PDB file of N, CA and C in Angstrom:
ATOM      1  N   MET A   1      71.105  62.479  42.549  1.00 57.00           N
ATOM      2  CA  MET A   1      72.477  62.771  42.153  1.00 57.00           C
ATOM      3  C   MET A   1      73.132  63.559  43.295  1.00 57.00           C
ATOM      4  N   PRO A   2      74.365  63.208  43.658  1.00 65.00           N
ATOM      5  CA  PRO A   2      75.052  63.954  44.722  1.00 65.00           C
ATOM      6  C   PRO A   2      75.348  65.387  44.299  1.00 65.00           C
ATOM      7  N   GLN A   3      75.610  66.222  45.289  1.00 79.00           N
ATOM      8  CA  GLN A   3      75.986  67.611  45.014  1.00 79.00           C
ATOM      9  C   GLN A   3      77.259  67.631  44.172  1.00 79.00           C
ATOM     10  N   LEU A   4      77.250  68.387  43.078  1.00 83.00           N
ATOM     11  CA  LEU A   4      78.403  68.438  42.185  1.00 83.00           C
ATOM     12  C   LEU A   4      79.094  69.784  42.298  1.00 83.00           C
ATOM     13  N   ASN A   5      80.404  69.771  42.331  1.00 85.00           N
ATOM     14  CA  ASN A   5      81.223  70.973  42.356  1.00 85.00           C
ATOM     15  C   ASN A   5      81.792  71.144  40.949  1.00 85.00           C
ATOM     16  N   TRP A   6      81.149  71.972  40.145  1.00 83.00           N
ATOM     17  CA  TRP A   6      81.532  72.145  38.748  1.00 83.00           C
ATOM     18  C   TRP A   6      82.814  72.959  38.623  1.00 83.00           C
ATOM     19  N   GLN A   7      83.696  72.522  37.728  1.00 85.00           N
ATOM     20  CA  GLN A   7      84.933  73.241  37.433  1.00 85.00           C
ATOM     21  C   GLN A   7      84.934  73.607  35.959  1.00 85.00           C
ATOM     22  N   LYS A   8      85.232  74.874  35.679  1.00 82.00           N
ATOM     23  CA  LYS A   8      85.254  75.371  34.300  1.00 82.00           C
ATOM     24  C   LYS A   8      86.573  75.013  33.633  1.00 82.00           C
ATOM     25  N   SER A   9      86.507  74.688  32.373  1.00 78.00           N
ATOM     26  CA  SER A   9      87.704  74.394  31.586  1.00 78.00           C
ATOM     27  C   SER A   9      88.687  75.555  31.629  1.00 78.00           C
ATOM     28  N   SER A  10      89.964  75.246  31.746  1.00 76.00           N
ATOM     29  CA  SER A  10      91.002  76.283  31.745  1.00 76.00           C
ATOM     30  C   SER A  10      91.169  76.906  30.360  1.00 76.00           C
ATOM     31  N   TYR A  11      90.613  76.297  29.334  1.00 73.00           N
ATOM     32  CA  TYR A  11      90.701  76.827  27.974  1.00 73.00           C
ATOM     33  C   TYR A  11      89.490  77.685  27.623  1.00 73.00           C
ATOM     34  N   CYS A  12      88.662  77.987  28.575  1.00 76.00           N
ATOM     35  CA  CYS A  12      87.427  78.716  28.339  1.00 76.00           C
ATOM     36  C   CYS A  12      87.673  80.219  28.271  1.00 76.00           C
ATOM     37  N   ALA A  13      87.127  80.828  27.235  1.00 70.00           N
ATOM     38  CA  ALA A  13      87.141  82.292  27.139  1.00 70.00           C
ATOM     39  C   ALA A  13      85.912  82.810  27.882  1.00 70.00           C
ATOM     40  N   GLN A  14      85.729  84.095  27.899  1.00 66.00           N
ATOM     41  CA  GLN A  14      84.540  84.665  28.518  1.00 66.00           C
ATOM     42  C   GLN A  14      83.315  84.326  27.670  1.00 66.00           C
ATOM     43  N   GLY A  15      82.173  84.191  28.313  1.00 63.00           N
ATOM     44  CA  GLY A  15      80.935  83.931  27.581  1.00 63.00           C
ATOM     45  C   GLY A  15      80.313  82.609  27.959  1.00 63.00           C
ATOM     46  N   ASN A  16      79.390  82.162  27.130  1.00 63.00           N
ATOM     47  CA  ASN A  16      78.627  80.954  27.421  1.00 63.00           C
ATOM     48  C   ASN A  16      79.043  79.759  26.581  1.00 63.00           C
ATOM     49  N   SER A  17      80.297  79.642  26.242  1.00 73.00           N
ATOM     50  CA  SER A  17      80.736  78.517  25.420  1.00 73.00           C
ATOM     51  C   SER A  17      81.808  77.711  26.149  1.00 73.00           C
ATOM     52  N   CYS A  18      81.563  77.428  27.407  1.00 83.00           N
ATOM     53  CA  CYS A  18      82.557  76.734  28.225  1.00 83.00           C
ATOM     54  C   CYS A  18      82.093  75.332  28.603  1.00 83.00           C
ATOM     55  N   VAL A  19      83.034  74.445  28.770  1.00 84.00           N
ATOM     56  CA  VAL A  19      82.751  73.101  29.252  1.00 84.00           C
ATOM     57  C   VAL A  19      83.038  73.074  30.748  1.00 84.00           C
ATOM     58  N   HIS A  20      82.134  72.446  31.501  1.00 86.00           N
ATOM     59  CA  HIS A  20      82.304  72.279  32.938  1.00 86.00           C
ATOM     60  C   HIS A  20      82.311  70.784  33.244  1.00 86.00           C
ATOM     61  N   VAL A  21      83.168  70.373  34.170  1.00 89.00           N
ATOM     62  CA  VAL A  21      83.227  68.972  34.584  1.00 89.00           C
ATOM     63  C   VAL A  21      83.117  68.896  36.103  1.00 89.00           C
ATOM     64  N   ALA A  22      82.618  67.748  36.569  1.00 90.00           N
ATOM     65  CA  ALA A  22      82.500  67.526  38.003  1.00 90.00           C
ATOM     66  C   ALA A  22      82.558  66.032  38.283  1.00 90.00           C
ATOM     67  N   ALA A  23      83.083  65.693  39.444  1.00 85.00           N
ATOM     68  CA  ALA A  23      83.064  64.318  39.948  1.00 85.00           C
ATOM     69  C   ALA A  23      82.845  64.411  41.453  1.00 85.00           C
ATOM     70  N   PRO A  24      81.843  63.713  41.983  1.00 80.00           N
ATOM     71  CA  PRO A  24      81.583  63.788  43.419  1.00 80.00           C
ATOM     72  C   PRO A  24      82.792  63.374  44.259  1.00 80.00           C
ATOM     73  N   ARG A  25      83.498  62.356  43.802  1.00 82.00           N
ATOM     74  CA  ARG A  25      84.706  61.871  44.487  1.00 82.00           C
ATOM     75  C   ARG A  25      85.689  61.401  43.418  1.00 82.00           C
ATOM     76  N   PRO A  26      86.988  61.463  43.703  1.00 80.00           N
ATOM     77  CA  PRO A  26      87.966  60.955  42.728  1.00 80.00           C
ATOM     78  C   PRO A  26      87.666  59.498  42.360  1.00 80.00           C
ATOM     79  N   GLY A  27      87.794  59.192  41.085  1.00 80.00           N
ATOM     80  CA  GLY A  27      87.588  57.829  40.611  1.00 80.00           C
ATOM     81  C   GLY A  27      86.136  57.473  40.359  1.00 80.00           C
ATOM     82  N   THR A  28      85.220  58.435  40.519  1.00 87.00           N
ATOM     83  CA  THR A  28      83.810  58.158  40.268  1.00 87.00           C
ATOM     84  C   THR A  28      83.406  58.722  38.916  1.00 87.00           C
ATOM     85  N   THR A  29      82.165  58.502  38.558  1.00 92.00           N
ATOM     86  CA  THR A  29      81.639  58.966  37.283  1.00 92.00           C
ATOM     87  C   THR A  29      81.898  60.459  37.089  1.00 92.00           C
ATOM     88  N   ILE A  30      82.351  60.813  35.894  1.00 93.00           N
ATOM     89  CA  ILE A  30      82.614  62.204  35.525  1.00 93.00           C
ATOM     90  C   ILE A  30      81.343  62.772  34.906  1.00 93.00           C
ATOM     91  N   HIS A  31      80.966  63.975  35.300  1.00 91.00           N
ATOM     92  CA  HIS A  31      79.796  64.660  34.765  1.00 91.00           C
ATOM     93  C   HIS A  31      80.296  65.834  33.928  1.00 91.00           C
ATOM     94  N   ILE A  32      79.688  66.022  32.753  1.00 90.00           N
ATOM     95  CA  ILE A  32      80.125  67.051  31.809  1.00 90.00           C
ATOM     96  C   ILE A  32      78.897  67.848  31.373  1.00 90.00           C
ATOM     97  N   THR A  33      79.025  69.175  31.375  1.00 87.00           N
ATOM     98  CA  THR A  33      77.937  70.026  30.904  1.00 87.00           C
ATOM     99  C   THR A  33      78.517  71.286  30.269  1.00 87.00           C
ATOM    100  N   GLU A  34      77.665  72.134  29.753  1.00 82.00           N
ATOM    101  CA  GLU A  34      78.117  73.391  29.166  1.00 82.00           C
ATOM    102  C   GLU A  34      77.587  74.549  29.992  1.00 82.00           C
ATOM    103  N   SER A  35      78.308  75.646  29.964  1.00 75.00           N
ATOM    104  CA  SER A  35      78.004  76.760  30.860  1.00 75.00           C
ATOM    105  C   SER A  35      76.698  77.474  30.548  1.00 75.00           C
ATOM    106  N   ALA A  36      76.204  77.395  29.338  1.00 72.00           N
ATOM    107  CA  ALA A  36      74.968  78.082  29.001  1.00 72.00           C
ATOM    108  C   ALA A  36      73.779  77.492  29.764  1.00 72.00           C
ATOM    109  N   ASP A  37      73.868  76.218  30.137  1.00 71.00           N
ATOM    110  CA  ASP A  37      72.776  75.561  30.857  1.00 71.00           C
ATOM    111  C   ASP A  37      73.343  74.466  31.756  1.00 71.00           C
ATOM    112  N   PRO A  38      74.059  74.812  32.831  1.00 62.00           N
ATOM    113  CA  PRO A  38      74.746  73.820  33.657  1.00 62.00           C
ATOM    114  C   PRO A  38      73.844  72.832  34.376  1.00 62.00           C
ATOM    115  N   THR A  39      72.544  73.118  34.484  1.00 67.00           N
ATOM    116  CA  THR A  39      71.654  72.155  35.119  1.00 67.00           C
ATOM    117  C   THR A  39      70.791  71.427  34.097  1.00 67.00           C
ATOM    118  N   GLY A  40      71.026  71.688  32.813  1.00 76.00           N
ATOM    119  CA  GLY A  40      70.267  71.033  31.749  1.00 76.00           C
ATOM    120  C   GLY A  40      70.860  69.679  31.420  1.00 76.00           C
ATOM    121  N   ALA A  41      71.284  69.512  30.189  1.00 84.00           N
ATOM    122  CA  ALA A  41      71.851  68.242  29.737  1.00 84.00           C
ATOM    123  C   ALA A  41      73.191  67.990  30.412  1.00 84.00           C
ATOM    124  N   ILE A  42      73.283  66.885  31.111  1.00 86.00           N
ATOM    125  CA  ILE A  42      74.531  66.497  31.774  1.00 86.00           C
ATOM    126  C   ILE A  42      74.930  65.135  31.239  1.00 86.00           C
ATOM    127  N   LEU A  43      76.088  65.081  30.599  1.00 90.00           N
ATOM    128  CA  LEU A  43      76.635  63.816  30.108  1.00 90.00           C
ATOM    129  C   LEU A  43      77.457  63.180  31.209  1.00 90.00           C
ATOM    130  N   THR A  44      77.537  61.862  31.212  1.00 92.00           N
ATOM    131  CA  THR A  44      78.374  61.164  32.182  1.00 92.00           C
ATOM    132  C   THR A  44      79.348  60.254  31.463  1.00 92.00           C
ATOM    133  N   ALA A  45      80.496  60.029  32.091  1.00 94.00           N
ATOM    134  CA  ALA A  45      81.521  59.153  31.521  1.00 94.00           C
ATOM    135  C   ALA A  45      82.298  58.507  32.656  1.00 94.00           C
ATOM    136  N   GLN A  46      82.771  57.328  32.417  1.00 94.00           N
ATOM    137  CA  GLN A  46      83.648  56.672  33.378  1.00 94.00           C
ATOM    138  C   GLN A  46      85.019  57.345  33.303  1.00 94.00           C
ATOM    139  N   PRO A  47      85.788  57.342  34.389  1.00 92.00           N
ATOM    140  CA  PRO A  47      87.087  58.021  34.395  1.00 92.00           C
ATOM    141  C   PRO A  47      88.010  57.601  33.251  1.00 92.00           C
ATOM    142  N   ALA A  48      88.072  56.329  32.920  1.00 93.00           N
ATOM    143  CA  ALA A  48      88.964  55.875  31.844  1.00 93.00           C
ATOM    144  C   ALA A  48      88.526  56.430  30.487  1.00 93.00           C
ATOM    145  N   ALA A  49      87.225  56.477  30.250  1.00 94.00           N
ATOM    146  CA  ALA A  49      86.717  57.018  28.987  1.00 94.00           C
ATOM    147  C   ALA A  49      86.975  58.522  28.911  1.00 94.00           C
ATOM    148  N   PHE A  50      86.800  59.229  30.019  1.00 91.00           N
ATOM    149  CA  PHE A  50      87.055  60.665  30.031  1.00 91.00           C
ATOM    150  C   PHE A  50      88.536  60.943  29.803  1.00 91.00           C
ATOM    151  N   ALA A  51      89.409  60.154  30.412  1.00 91.00           N
ATOM    152  CA  ALA A  51      90.853  60.315  30.204  1.00 91.00           C
ATOM    153  C   ALA A  51      91.211  60.079  28.734  1.00 91.00           C
ATOM    154  N   ALA A  52      90.582  59.090  28.106  1.00 93.00           N
ATOM    155  CA  ALA A  52      90.829  58.827  26.684  1.00 93.00           C
ATOM    156  C   ALA A  52      90.368  60.006  25.835  1.00 93.00           C
ATOM    157  N   LEU A  53      89.236  60.602  26.181  1.00 89.00           N
ATOM    158  CA  LEU A  53      88.757  61.777  25.462  1.00 89.00           C
ATOM    159  C   LEU A  53      89.749  62.927  25.584  1.00 89.00           C
ATOM    160  N   LEU A  54      90.243  63.175  26.787  1.00 86.00           N
ATOM    161  CA  LEU A  54      91.219  64.248  26.985  1.00 86.00           C
ATOM    162  C   LEU A  54      92.500  63.991  26.210  1.00 86.00           C
ATOM    163  N   ARG A  55      92.965  62.750  26.179  1.00 90.00           N
ATOM    164  CA  ARG A  55      94.177  62.417  25.396  1.00 90.00           C
ATOM    165  C   ARG A  55      93.932  62.680  23.915  1.00 90.00           C
ATOM    166  N   THR A  56      92.752  62.320  23.441  1.00 91.00           N
ATOM    167  CA  THR A  56      92.421  62.511  22.034  1.00 91.00           C
ATOM    168  C   THR A  56      92.358  63.990  21.664  1.00 91.00           C
ATOM    169  N   LEU A  57      91.822  64.801  22.562  1.00 83.00           N
ATOM    170  CA  LEU A  57      91.677  66.233  22.298  1.00 83.00           C
ATOM    171  C   LEU A  57      92.932  67.039  22.576  1.00 83.00           C
ATOM    172  N   SER A  58      93.887  66.464  23.270  1.00 81.00           N
ATOM    173  CA  SER A  58      95.111  67.168  23.624  1.00 81.00           C
ATOM    174  C   SER A  58      95.933  67.465  22.372  1.00 81.00           C
ATOM    175  N   PRO A  59      96.430  68.709  22.255  1.00 77.00           N
ATOM    176  CA  PRO A  59      97.248  69.055  21.086  1.00 77.00           C
ATOM    177  C   PRO A  59      98.475  68.157  20.945  1.00 77.00           C
ATOM    178  N   SER A  60      99.040  67.722  22.044  1.00 74.00           N
ATOM    179  CA  SER A  60     100.233  66.883  21.969  1.00 74.00           C
ATOM    180  C   SER A  60      99.878  65.409  21.827  1.00 74.00           C
ATOM    181  N   GLY A  61      98.608  65.062  22.076  1.00 56.00           N
ATOM    182  CA  GLY A  61      98.197  63.669  21.998  1.00 56.00           C
ATOM    183  C   GLY A  61      98.686  62.829  23.153  1.00 56.00           C
ATOM    184  N   ALA A  62      99.243  63.487  24.188  1.00 55.00           N
ATOM    185  CA  ALA A  62      99.785  62.747  25.336  1.00 55.00           C
ATOM    186  C   ALA A  62      98.833  62.749  26.488  1.00 55.00           C
TER     187      ALA A  62
END
C-alpha cells in the first residue's frame, strides 16, 4: 500500500472518535479509518461511492 497522508474529519471533537480519510492521489481509492487505531482496520471505497456516502450523510443532502 502506498504511503497515506491521513486527514482528520473537520467535524471531529477531541478524543478517539474521529474518522480519518486518505487518498494517495486524487481520483484514486479512498481509504477510511478511525483515530483510535489508524493502522488497524482500513476500509476502502471508490471516489464515486465515497462521494455518495458524503452526500447521504450531509445535513443538507447536497
